[in-house]
Amino acid sequence: MGSGTSTQHHFAFQNAEKAFKAAALIQRWYRRYRARLEMRRQCTWSIFQSIEYAGQQDQVKLHNFFSYLVDHFTPSCHNERDFLNRMFAEERVPQDSEMEKCSDYESIEVPDNYTGPHLSFPLLPDHATALVEAFRLKQQLHARYVLNLLHETRKHLVQLPNINRVSTCYSEEITVCGDLHGQLDDLIFIFYKNGLPSPERAYVFNGDFVDRGKDSVEILMVLFAFMLVYPKEFHLNRGNHEDHMVNLRYGFTKEVMHKYKTHGKKILKILQDVFCWLPLATLIDEKVLILHGGVSDMTDLELLSKLDRHKIVSTLRCKTRKENEKQAEEKGRAKQTSSTGRPSPWFLPQSRSLPSSPLHLSSNNTHKAGRSSSVPCSGPLNGRELSGRGRRSVDLELERCRQQAGFPVIKEKQEPWLLTAEADSEAGELLEPTQEEWRQVVDILWSDPMAQEGCKANTFRGGGCYFGPNVTKGLLQKYNLQFLIRSHECKPEGYEFCHSRKVLTIFSASNYYEVGSNRGAYVKLGPALTPHIVQYQANKMTHTLTMRQRISRVEESALRALREKLFAHSSELLEEFKKHDKDKTGLITPSDWAAAVESVLHLGLPWRMLRPQLVNSSTDSMLEYKSWLEDLAREQLSHEGSSHWTSSGRPGSCSALI
């Protein structure tokens, strides 16, 4: 009897031992499986972000290049000068008369067969709610109502300060949302999950409402409508994509012209002005600072609160004031800057005649030197004064260039606007933003946090800076703040804490790169100012996919975007491959292939690890680069016109790259 019991215990022990070993084996296999998936996910994420930031950097470089050409163009007649003035007109502050003309919505008739939403002012909560429902049903708002809404929005924004002050005393909680980028589904999901705006439920939307997505117009209409209905509970910050120069590249301009073919130009013109009037930041209970990008070691909240934000038409290019130009001219020889104080193109070496570009600072010293000569901003000026002064500065610059080149001075009959500008000049009024003011706005809209200490130029984006934990700590101590909330960066989980949880990144556009690529998130703050994060996926399809399916789908999309970029640089790649093929065999090693691709694209990706997924043909560990480029061309041409990225303007598309 005892022997039988002992045998049973022995078998039970053996079975248990086998079960534990099997469990350990399964666990080890699963951990390795998850680790491989995570490695693929991180690699895919690196591809998307590298392509996105390279596109932004190219945008700045291209703009600087054409700005330099325009700035140094010497007109030989009045017609050429007039043409140049029209080119510069896009970067000046619009006149009030122009805004009145663009806002002439009363002359636009709404046809009887129009079935979309109707608006009447002043807006009521039901009007804003009806807009959300109409856009959910894919209805379009008539151009008359769009212009009317933009006109009322502009009147409201003009009255707001640069930094909004919000208190939790008047609301149960304040919800902060990040980038939406034209993804209406995310905005509707936020309202569905968190509740519509109301006196008890305040919202702060932290910029980048437009571009890349296909519903940017609808998002703006909803946000502006709720802001007019609840002016004390609904707040908007400006992002780096609330910029008409950025919109030209990333899809919003095209979207407006496609949806409103007749009145699209009017809508874009008034939107350009509305974007300039958006507040720069929001402060909750004087303790939590909300801004789109970040800060720098020179961020001055007092200066940001006093400058005329309406004069910052675009953060891609600074047009300094005449007085700043004089100061730069006096210090130009010592600091190797020109008398104009304009940024130099990225492709030219620094010299006495060309200043360094404000978006590509070589050192912190340069950064500080450029800010130290600033003067406080004067009060806001009307559009007529801005227009006249802006055109006069262009003519003065062109005349100076002609004199330096040795051409005779051309005396022409002065236009009426030029006489007005001279009168304004004699009055000594300052119209354009100073270099310091412009840099301050660029930093808060374009900057990103980094793990290292210090503050350095953001070379990945081409604008703003990277700021370290010490910069964050210094700013919080200086202004007695608890923490910062920013957006501007897509995060896999929709949010991310850094700098000892003193900086919180919130990104609200889920599935930003591809379905399943990332979650969206928003943060809720109560009177205790303790952040409560809410994550979501607005696309129902993501809930039906396994983790492996999601990663595979996103990985395929990233590789497709990477192949598009490789194809766009085929000529440069061929020349670089030939440099490594000294014997002209048509073959190069995988290491040479990786080095050549990186030297052309400058994306900082693990090319050797990606090679098996990008290259199909190889012989004895050697790569036939000509046949690979031919295969790449055939593949891209076969998919031309059918790519999801190209149609949506996403970061991986050829339309977003140069």
XYZ file of C-alpha atoms in Angstrom:
658
model
C 0.000 0.000 0.000
C 2.730 2.380 0.979
C 4.740 1.441 -2.113
C 1.807 2.252 -4.431
C 1.306 5.674 -2.832
C 4.986 6.439 -3.174
C 4.884 5.533 -6.872
C 1.889 7.803 -7.440
C 3.667 10.687 -5.712
C 6.735 10.040 -7.845
C 4.716 10.190 -11.088
C 2.874 13.296 -9.899
C 6.189 14.960 -9.119
C 7.532 14.039 -12.574
C 4.405 15.433 -14.253
C 4.652 18.628 -12.266
C 8.339 18.940 -13.170
C 7.511 18.465 -16.846
C 4.733 21.018 -16.588
C 7.084 23.596 -15.015
C 9.714 22.969 -17.692
C 7.107 23.286 -20.425
C 5.799 26.514 -18.889
C 9.329 27.921 -18.646
C 10.000 26.917 -22.262
C 6.778 28.522 -23.470
C 7.499 31.653 -21.444
C 11.034 31.896 -22.840
C 9.747 31.435 -26.377
C 7.023 34.063 -25.873
C 9.481 36.581 -24.450
C 11.752 36.106 -27.449
C 8.755 36.402 -29.755
C 7.676 39.666 -28.095
C 11.251 40.949 -28.166
C 11.474 40.314 -31.916
C 8.146 42.062 -32.469
C 9.271 44.988 -30.349
C 12.508 45.251 -32.314
C 10.507 45.293 -35.566
C 8.174 47.925 -34.118
C 11.025 50.171 -33.028
C 12.740 49.823 -36.392
C 9.493 50.683 -38.167
C 8.997 53.683 -35.895
C 12.514 54.901 -36.683
C 11.774 54.700 -40.410
C 8.592 56.768 -40.130
C 10.097 59.416 -37.868
C 13.299 59.728 -39.886
C 11.325 60.253 -43.101
C 8.963 62.728 -41.413
C 11.725 64.844 -39.887
C 13.780 64.717 -43.080
C 10.755 66.115 -44.906
C 10.458 69.002 -42.425
C 14.176 69.696 -42.708
C 13.917 69.741 -46.502
C 10.983 72.157 -46.214
C 13.138 74.631 -44.278
C 16.105 74.186 -46.608
C 14.005 74.692 -49.713
C 12.328 77.771 -48.256
C 15.681 79.262 -47.256
C 17.024 78.564 -50.735
C 14.225 80.390 -52.545
C 14.182 83.161 -49.921
C 17.854 83.768 -50.611
C 17.245 83.909 -54.362
C 14.371 86.359 -53.921
C 16.276 88.516 -51.421
C 19.257 88.853 -53.738
C 17.348 89.305 -56.989
C 18.081 92.699 -58.574
C 15.147 93.986 -60.657
C 15.994 95.963 -63.770
C 12.600 97.587 -64.208
C 9.431 98.489 -62.359
C 7.583 95.401 -63.621
C 10.134 93.060 -62.061
C 9.967 94.988 -58.799
C 6.182 94.801 -58.828
C 6.381 91.051 -59.417
C 8.736 90.686 -56.462
C 6.417 92.705 -54.248
C 3.550 90.378 -55.109
C 5.718 87.403 -54.120
C 6.471 89.031 -50.776
C 2.827 89.880 -50.240
C 2.204 86.317 -49.029
C 4.532 86.876 -46.078
C 3.250 90.236 -44.962
C 0.426 90.875 -42.531
C -2.843 91.183 -44.488
C -4.512 94.584 -44.543
C -7.841 95.165 -42.860
C -9.356 96.004 -46.249
C -8.167 92.637 -47.567
C -9.747 90.864 -44.611
C -13.027 92.704 -45.181
C -12.973 91.641 -48.816
C -12.205 88.019 -47.924
C -14.886 88.065 -45.239
C -17.552 89.290 -47.642
C -19.774 86.308 -46.994
C -23.073 88.198 -47.269
C -22.797 88.391 -51.053
C -22.568 84.576 -51.297
C -25.933 82.911 -51.757
C -26.797 79.524 -50.306
C -28.754 77.508 -52.907
C -32.136 76.030 -52.044
C -30.898 72.494 -52.680
C -28.153 72.820 -50.032
C -28.652 70.039 -47.466
C -25.681 70.686 -45.196
C -25.631 72.390 -41.779
C -26.799 76.002 -41.383
C -25.218 78.526 -39.003
C -26.545 81.730 -37.484
C -24.691 84.089 -35.173
C -24.186 84.371 -32.296
C -23.652 80.639 -32.208
C -25.471 78.421 -29.740
C -24.344 75.042 -28.341
C -26.818 73.292 -30.647
C -25.122 74.828 -33.687
C -21.710 73.432 -32.710
C -23.174 70.027 -31.896
C -25.007 69.981 -35.228
C -21.705 70.697 -36.989
C -20.110 67.648 -35.387
C -23.001 65.422 -36.444
C -23.062 66.834 -39.982
C -19.345 66.257 -40.461
C -19.692 62.749 -39.037
C -22.204 62.103 -41.827
C -19.707 63.475 -44.399
C -21.706 66.630 -45.112
C -19.886 69.802 -46.189
C -20.374 73.271 -44.742
C -21.239 75.908 -47.343
C -18.570 78.505 -48.155
C -20.804 81.342 -46.889
C -20.944 79.800 -43.424
C -17.218 78.982 -43.503
C -16.301 82.615 -44.207
C -18.833 83.868 -41.658
C -17.429 81.538 -39.002
C -13.842 82.555 -39.797
C -14.823 86.232 -39.634
C -16.323 85.797 -36.156
C -13.366 83.659 -35.068
C -10.902 86.357 -36.094
C -12.825 89.006 -34.134
C -12.663 86.791 -31.038
C -8.998 85.817 -31.371
C -7.863 89.436 -31.723
C -9.098 90.084 -28.181
C -7.161 87.185 -26.609
C -3.746 87.472 -24.940
C -0.669 85.628 -26.187
C -0.807 83.313 -23.155
C -4.292 82.252 -22.040
C -4.895 81.898 -18.296
C -7.242 79.066 -17.318
C -8.394 78.045 -13.856
C -9.722 74.713 -12.629
C -11.967 76.602 -10.185
C -14.564 77.176 -12.880
C -14.573 73.657 -14.343
C -14.638 70.196 -12.870
C -11.637 69.326 -15.004
C -9.663 70.566 -17.997
C -8.916 68.217 -20.897
C -5.772 68.823 -22.948
C -5.561 67.344 -26.454
C -2.547 67.172 -28.762
C -2.056 67.040 -32.528
C -5.090 66.057 -34.622
C -3.632 66.612 -38.108
C -6.905 66.548 -39.990
C -8.162 63.287 -38.437
C -11.793 64.047 -37.676
C -12.471 60.543 -36.330
C -10.123 61.226 -33.427
C -11.839 64.499 -32.531
C -15.293 62.888 -32.650
C -14.038 59.970 -30.553
C -12.622 62.356 -27.925
C -15.975 64.147 -27.656
C -17.812 60.812 -27.511
C -15.554 59.348 -24.829
C -14.869 62.474 -22.768
C -17.997 64.518 -23.432
C -18.779 67.613 -25.490
C -17.390 70.971 -24.348
C -19.502 72.677 -21.698
C -19.033 75.107 -18.787
C -18.169 72.097 -16.615
C -15.893 70.431 -19.184
C -13.165 72.739 -20.481
C -10.781 71.876 -23.312
C -7.361 73.010 -24.510
C -6.315 71.921 -28.009
C -2.575 72.243 -28.376
C -2.037 73.058 -32.064
C -1.461 71.165 -35.322
C -5.134 70.870 -36.173
C -4.474 70.716 -39.923
C -2.320 69.053 -42.620
C -1.750 65.393 -43.548
C -5.282 64.246 -42.744
C -8.233 64.710 -45.104
C -10.626 66.540 -42.745
C -8.615 69.562 -41.627
C -11.321 72.027 -42.695
C -13.970 70.197 -40.691
C -11.751 70.062 -37.607
C -11.150 73.817 -37.759
C -14.856 74.556 -38.145
C -15.747 72.411 -35.116
C -12.971 73.867 -32.946
C -13.744 77.466 -33.913
C -17.468 76.930 -33.360
C -17.013 75.572 -29.838
C -14.532 78.350 -29.049
C -17.175 80.951 -29.955
C -19.874 79.133 -27.974
C -17.678 78.644 -24.885
C -14.997 81.375 -25.026
C -14.008 80.869 -21.376
C -13.932 77.078 -21.428
C -12.539 76.264 -24.882
C -8.986 77.291 -25.788
C -6.697 76.823 -28.790
C -2.908 77.100 -29.050
C -0.990 77.676 -32.255
C 1.117 74.810 -33.610
C 3.900 74.803 -36.175
C 1.396 73.621 -38.830
C -0.834 76.664 -38.306
C 1.388 78.336 -40.887
C 0.391 79.043 -44.496
C 3.888 78.179 -45.772
C 3.770 74.747 -44.119
C 0.208 74.210 -45.374
C 1.378 74.575 -48.970
C 3.429 71.419 -48.618
C 1.560 69.158 -46.235
C -1.893 69.096 -47.793
C -4.165 71.679 -46.129
C -3.980 74.244 -48.943
C -4.817 71.547 -51.482
C -7.706 70.315 -49.338
C -9.284 73.780 -49.106
C -8.992 74.393 -52.858
C -10.458 70.965 -53.595
C -13.463 71.382 -51.293
C -14.117 75.055 -52.079
C -13.102 75.597 -55.687
C -14.873 78.960 -56.061
C -14.128 80.585 -52.711
C -11.023 78.610 -51.710
C -8.616 81.529 -52.137
C -10.741 83.769 -49.907
C -10.905 81.074 -47.246
C -7.143 80.518 -47.335
C -6.443 84.242 -47.121
C -8.515 84.784 -44.008
C -7.216 81.522 -42.495
C -3.680 82.830 -42.877
C -4.676 85.790 -40.733
C -6.629 83.654 -38.249
C -3.600 81.394 -37.714
C -1.474 84.437 -36.870
C -3.939 85.426 -34.154
C -4.005 82.049 -32.386
C -2.603 82.262 -28.825
C 0.897 80.879 -28.289
C 0.396 79.069 -24.972
C -2.029 78.328 -22.145
C -1.331 78.458 -18.405
C -3.481 76.413 -16.017
C -3.704 77.706 -12.439
C -0.382 79.506 -13.039
C 1.278 76.088 -12.556
C 0.986 74.042 -15.758
C 2.305 75.534 -18.995
C 0.844 74.159 -22.243
C 2.605 74.938 -25.521
C 2.956 73.078 -28.776
C 6.656 72.292 -29.176
C 8.787 73.033 -26.150
C 11.186 75.560 -24.709
C 14.823 76.588 -24.975
C 17.407 77.986 -22.598
C 16.379 81.459 -23.803
C 12.590 81.106 -23.518
C 11.176 84.264 -21.945
C 7.493 84.039 -21.016
C 7.350 87.759 -20.292
C 8.536 88.600 -23.794
C 6.198 85.995 -25.283
C 3.272 87.568 -23.468
C 4.100 91.076 -24.777
C 5.114 90.565 -28.412
C 2.631 91.072 -31.250
C 1.973 87.480 -32.290
C 0.043 88.619 -35.353
C 3.299 89.721 -36.998
C 4.721 86.193 -36.927
C 3.144 85.242 -40.247
C 5.397 82.211 -40.741
C 7.986 80.569 -38.510
C 9.905 79.364 -41.561
C 11.352 82.771 -42.292
C 12.031 85.881 -40.233
C 11.583 89.343 -41.691
C 13.259 91.601 -39.155
C 12.488 95.194 -38.435
C 14.371 98.055 -40.000
C 15.924 98.977 -36.650
C 17.175 95.444 -36.221
C 18.687 95.639 -39.685
C 20.608 98.739 -38.651
C 21.882 97.047 -35.499
C 22.930 94.013 -37.492
C 24.745 96.265 -39.968
C 26.709 97.981 -37.192
C 27.719 94.648 -35.654
C 27.976 92.776 -38.947
C 31.728 92.967 -39.400
C 32.448 91.723 -35.890
C 29.866 88.935 -35.872
C 30.040 87.982 -39.571
C 26.473 88.996 -40.343
C 25.013 91.025 -43.176
C 23.244 94.337 -42.891
C 19.865 92.750 -43.525
C 19.861 90.258 -40.711
C 18.219 87.684 -42.991
C 18.996 83.971 -42.718
C 21.539 82.483 -45.073
C 20.772 79.456 -47.209
C 21.911 76.116 -45.856
C 24.050 75.352 -48.887
C 26.450 78.328 -48.588
C 29.434 78.645 -46.200
C 29.273 81.293 -43.533
C 30.969 84.545 -44.546
C 30.942 88.238 -43.791
C 28.201 88.826 -46.326
C 25.866 86.009 -45.246
C 24.486 85.549 -41.701
C 23.915 82.163 -40.202
C 20.429 80.761 -40.564
C 18.247 81.166 -37.453
C 16.879 77.676 -37.982
C 20.342 76.082 -38.064
C 22.238 77.524 -35.132
C 25.836 76.485 -34.929
C 26.146 76.924 -31.191
C 24.384 78.208 -28.118
C 26.559 81.285 -28.180
C 25.189 82.231 -31.559
C 21.739 81.603 -30.202
C 22.253 83.953 -27.307
C 23.976 86.610 -29.350
C 21.065 86.794 -31.725
C 18.622 87.326 -28.852
C 20.570 89.846 -26.832
C 19.954 92.737 -29.225
C 16.181 92.525 -29.136
C 13.873 95.313 -28.044
C 10.369 95.029 -26.600
C 7.543 94.865 -29.081
C 5.397 97.914 -29.638
C 1.627 97.879 -29.777
C -0.326 96.347 -32.686
C -0.527 98.316 -35.929
C -3.125 98.371 -38.643
C -2.865 96.429 -41.872
C -2.299 99.529 -44.085
C 0.794 100.521 -42.119
C 2.094 96.966 -42.163
C 1.601 96.644 -45.904
C 3.264 99.945 -46.769
C 6.202 99.427 -44.462
C 6.713 95.863 -45.661
C 6.812 96.868 -49.320
C 9.133 99.770 -48.608
C 11.610 97.462 -46.813
C 11.661 95.228 -49.893
C 12.483 98.169 -52.176
C 15.188 99.438 -49.823
C 16.759 95.988 -49.760
C 16.702 95.720 -53.555
C 18.173 99.200 -53.947
C 20.977 98.359 -51.532
C 21.784 95.199 -53.514
C 21.920 97.215 -56.747
C 24.315 99.731 -55.243
C 26.593 96.983 -53.893
C 26.657 95.379 -57.326
C 27.726 98.679 -58.948
C 24.504 99.363 -60.860
C 23.272 102.956 -61.211
C 20.464 104.033 -58.915
C 17.075 103.883 -60.649
C 14.802 106.737 -59.641
C 11.203 105.961 -60.283
C 7.991 107.689 -59.471
C 7.009 106.734 -55.967
C 3.752 104.904 -55.495
C 1.158 106.280 -53.044
C 1.783 103.387 -50.665
C 5.489 104.239 -50.657
C 4.805 107.837 -49.657
C 2.650 106.602 -46.828
C 5.392 104.238 -45.753
C 7.927 107.074 -45.692
C 5.627 109.055 -43.438
C 5.329 106.076 -41.142
C 9.092 105.681 -41.185
C 9.575 109.266 -40.074
C 7.241 108.585 -37.178
C 9.759 105.979 -36.022
C 7.255 103.152 -35.637
C 8.529 99.574 -35.469
C 6.476 97.173 -37.530
C 8.252 93.888 -38.117
C 9.043 91.427 -35.297
C 12.562 91.467 -33.945
C 14.858 88.505 -34.448
C 14.515 87.762 -30.748
C 10.722 87.708 -30.849
C 10.706 85.475 -33.906
C 13.178 83.047 -32.299
C 11.067 82.870 -29.171
C 8.014 81.788 -31.185
C 10.031 79.338 -33.306
C 11.402 77.682 -30.153
C 8.019 77.109 -28.504
C 6.448 75.778 -31.736
C 9.276 73.574 -33.074
C 11.411 72.319 -30.168
C 11.677 68.772 -28.763
C 12.938 67.438 -25.407
C 16.077 65.298 -25.190
C 17.527 63.104 -22.438
C 20.912 64.856 -22.365
C 21.589 68.058 -20.491
C 21.813 71.361 -22.347
C 20.189 73.025 -25.323
C 21.223 72.582 -28.955
C 19.876 73.197 -32.455
C 17.181 70.769 -33.615
C 18.937 69.598 -36.766
C 16.481 66.732 -37.360
C 13.515 69.049 -37.871
C 15.536 72.009 -39.117
C 13.871 74.388 -36.632
C 13.738 75.059 -32.908
C 16.030 73.252 -30.487
C 16.519 70.166 -28.346
C 16.178 71.026 -24.650
C 17.475 68.905 -21.788
C 16.254 68.274 -18.223
C 18.287 71.176 -16.861
C 16.559 73.585 -19.262
C 13.151 72.324 -18.135
C 14.137 72.577 -14.470
C 15.438 76.112 -14.917
C 12.244 77.315 -16.604
C 9.978 75.676 -14.012
C 11.941 77.244 -11.163
C 12.071 80.669 -12.812
C 8.308 80.877 -13.272
C 7.251 78.682 -10.324
C 5.642 76.017 -12.513
C 4.958 72.343 -11.769
C 5.332 70.787 -15.222
C 4.979 71.350 -18.979
C 2.507 69.789 -21.411
C 3.524 69.762 -25.067
C 2.618 67.885 -28.255
C 4.439 68.011 -31.624
C 5.753 64.402 -31.517
C 3.912 61.199 -32.342
C 4.324 58.632 -29.544
C 3.497 54.888 -29.783
C 1.251 55.043 -26.717
C -0.099 58.522 -27.469
C 1.794 60.088 -24.580
C 5.197 60.075 -22.915
C 6.699 61.508 -19.747
C 10.307 62.694 -19.670
C 12.613 64.933 -17.623
C 11.620 63.257 -14.338
C 7.916 63.516 -15.291
C 8.195 67.297 -15.625
C 7.457 67.224 -19.371
C 4.397 65.422 -20.745
C 3.965 64.872 -24.494
C 0.361 64.390 -25.647
C -0.458 63.280 -29.194
C -4.131 62.807 -30.090
C -3.974 61.527 -33.694
C -4.220 57.745 -33.419
C -3.047 55.538 -36.315
C -0.985 58.498 -37.465
C 1.457 56.650 -39.721
C -0.725 53.630 -40.491
C -3.622 51.725 -38.959
C -2.228 50.215 -35.757
C 0.913 52.368 -35.673
C 0.059 54.292 -32.492
C -2.613 55.121 -29.980
C -4.059 58.561 -29.434
C -4.276 60.143 -25.990
C -5.499 63.145 -24.045
C -4.855 64.237 -20.464
C -7.365 65.413 -17.851
C -6.405 67.827 -15.063
C -8.452 68.497 -11.952
C -7.881 71.035 -9.160
C -4.984 68.920 -7.830
C -3.331 69.163 -11.302
C -2.583 65.436 -11.262
C -2.466 64.256 -14.892
C -4.898 61.479 -15.787
C -4.058 59.962 -19.185
C -6.747 58.458 -21.437
C -5.628 56.359 -24.430
C -7.716 55.234 -27.387
C -7.823 53.871 -30.926
C -10.333 55.702 -33.109
C -10.202 53.068 -35.863
C -12.311 49.997 -35.059
C -10.195 47.844 -37.356
C -7.275 47.941 -34.924
C -9.289 46.008 -32.327
C -9.662 43.048 -34.695
C -5.942 42.752 -35.442
C -3.434 40.813 -33.354
C -0.215 42.464 -32.271
C 1.708 40.620 -34.970
C -0.796 41.659 -37.642
C -0.618 45.303 -36.558
C 3.163 45.365 -36.595
C 3.319 43.556 -39.941
C 0.865 46.032 -41.464
C 2.747 49.062 -40.147
C 6.104 47.543 -41.119
C 4.913 46.980 -44.684
C 3.740 50.585 -44.897
C 7.058 51.907 -43.529
C 9.093 49.850 -46.003
C 6.871 51.061 -48.834
C 7.507 54.654 -47.799
C 11.237 53.952 -47.582
C 11.279 52.440 -51.078
C 9.536 55.570 -52.362
C 12.270 57.711 -50.881
C 15.006 55.459 -52.295
C 13.370 55.671 -55.721
C 13.186 59.471 -55.471
C 16.992 59.528 -54.989
C 17.870 56.921 -57.623
C 20.251 59.186 -59.524
C 22.245 60.165 -56.441
C 22.337 56.542 -55.276
C 23.686 55.365 -58.633
C 26.513 57.914 -58.518
C 27.355 56.940 -54.944
C 27.358 53.214 -55.792
C 29.759 53.849 -58.662
C 32.208 55.437 -56.234
C 32.338 52.162 -54.291
C 32.576 50.111 -57.509
C 36.074 51.168 -58.539
C 36.566 48.147 -60.827
C 33.237 48.843 -62.585
C 31.948 45.298 -62.019
C 28.385 46.427 -61.232
C 28.715 44.774 -57.803
C 29.232 46.213 -54.327
C 29.358 44.681 -50.859
C 26.421 44.968 -48.423
C 28.547 47.259 -46.242
C 29.249 49.571 -49.175
C 25.563 49.516 -50.099
C 24.570 50.553 -46.557
C 27.227 53.300 -46.448
C 26.188 54.668 -49.848
C 22.483 54.766 -48.985
C 23.137 56.565 -45.696
C 25.449 59.098 -47.357
C 22.631 60.020 -49.754
C 19.541 59.886 -47.523
C 21.033 60.841 -44.117
C 18.237 59.091 -42.201
C 20.401 57.354 -39.593
C 18.684 53.981 -40.075
C 20.172 50.468 -39.564
C 20.569 49.848 -43.288
C 22.404 46.524 -42.975
C 19.542 45.122 -40.934
C 16.990 46.518 -43.402
C 18.847 45.296 -46.502
C 17.129 41.858 -46.729
C 13.735 43.603 -46.788
C 14.796 46.163 -49.378
C 17.083 44.141 -51.650
C 16.040 40.917 -53.360
C 18.919 40.257 -55.765
C 22.392 39.355 -54.489
C 25.231 37.154 -55.779
C 27.852 35.663 -53.438
C 27.212 38.321 -50.824
C 27.609 40.987 -53.506
C 24.826 43.268 -54.670
C 24.058 44.132 -58.300
C 23.133 47.744 -57.686
C 21.963 48.594 -61.218
C 19.483 45.727 -61.359
C 18.319 46.617 -57.841
C 17.600 50.205 -58.912
C 15.772 48.925 -61.990
C 13.623 46.607 -59.838
C 12.951 49.510 -57.497
C 11.823 51.692 -60.408
C 9.515 49.000 -61.795
C 7.955 48.461 -58.384
C 7.303 52.168 -57.834
C 5.939 52.765 -61.312
C 3.539 49.843 -60.916
C 2.146 51.390 -57.733
C 2.109 54.970 -59.045
C -1.170 56.711 -58.409
C -2.519 53.976 -56.132
C -0.461 54.631 -53.015
C -2.414 55.514 -49.890
C 0.413 57.770 -48.691
C 0.477 59.929 -51.772
C -3.259 60.560 -51.643
C -3.337 61.403 -47.953
C -0.158 63.458 -47.702
C 1.232 61.357 -44.873
C 4.848 61.657 -43.718
C 5.961 58.744 -45.859
C 4.646 60.011 -49.150
C 6.679 61.340 -52.032
C 4.575 64.488 -51.816
C 6.000 65.082 -48.354
C 9.578 64.600 -49.448
C 12.055 66.407 -51.641
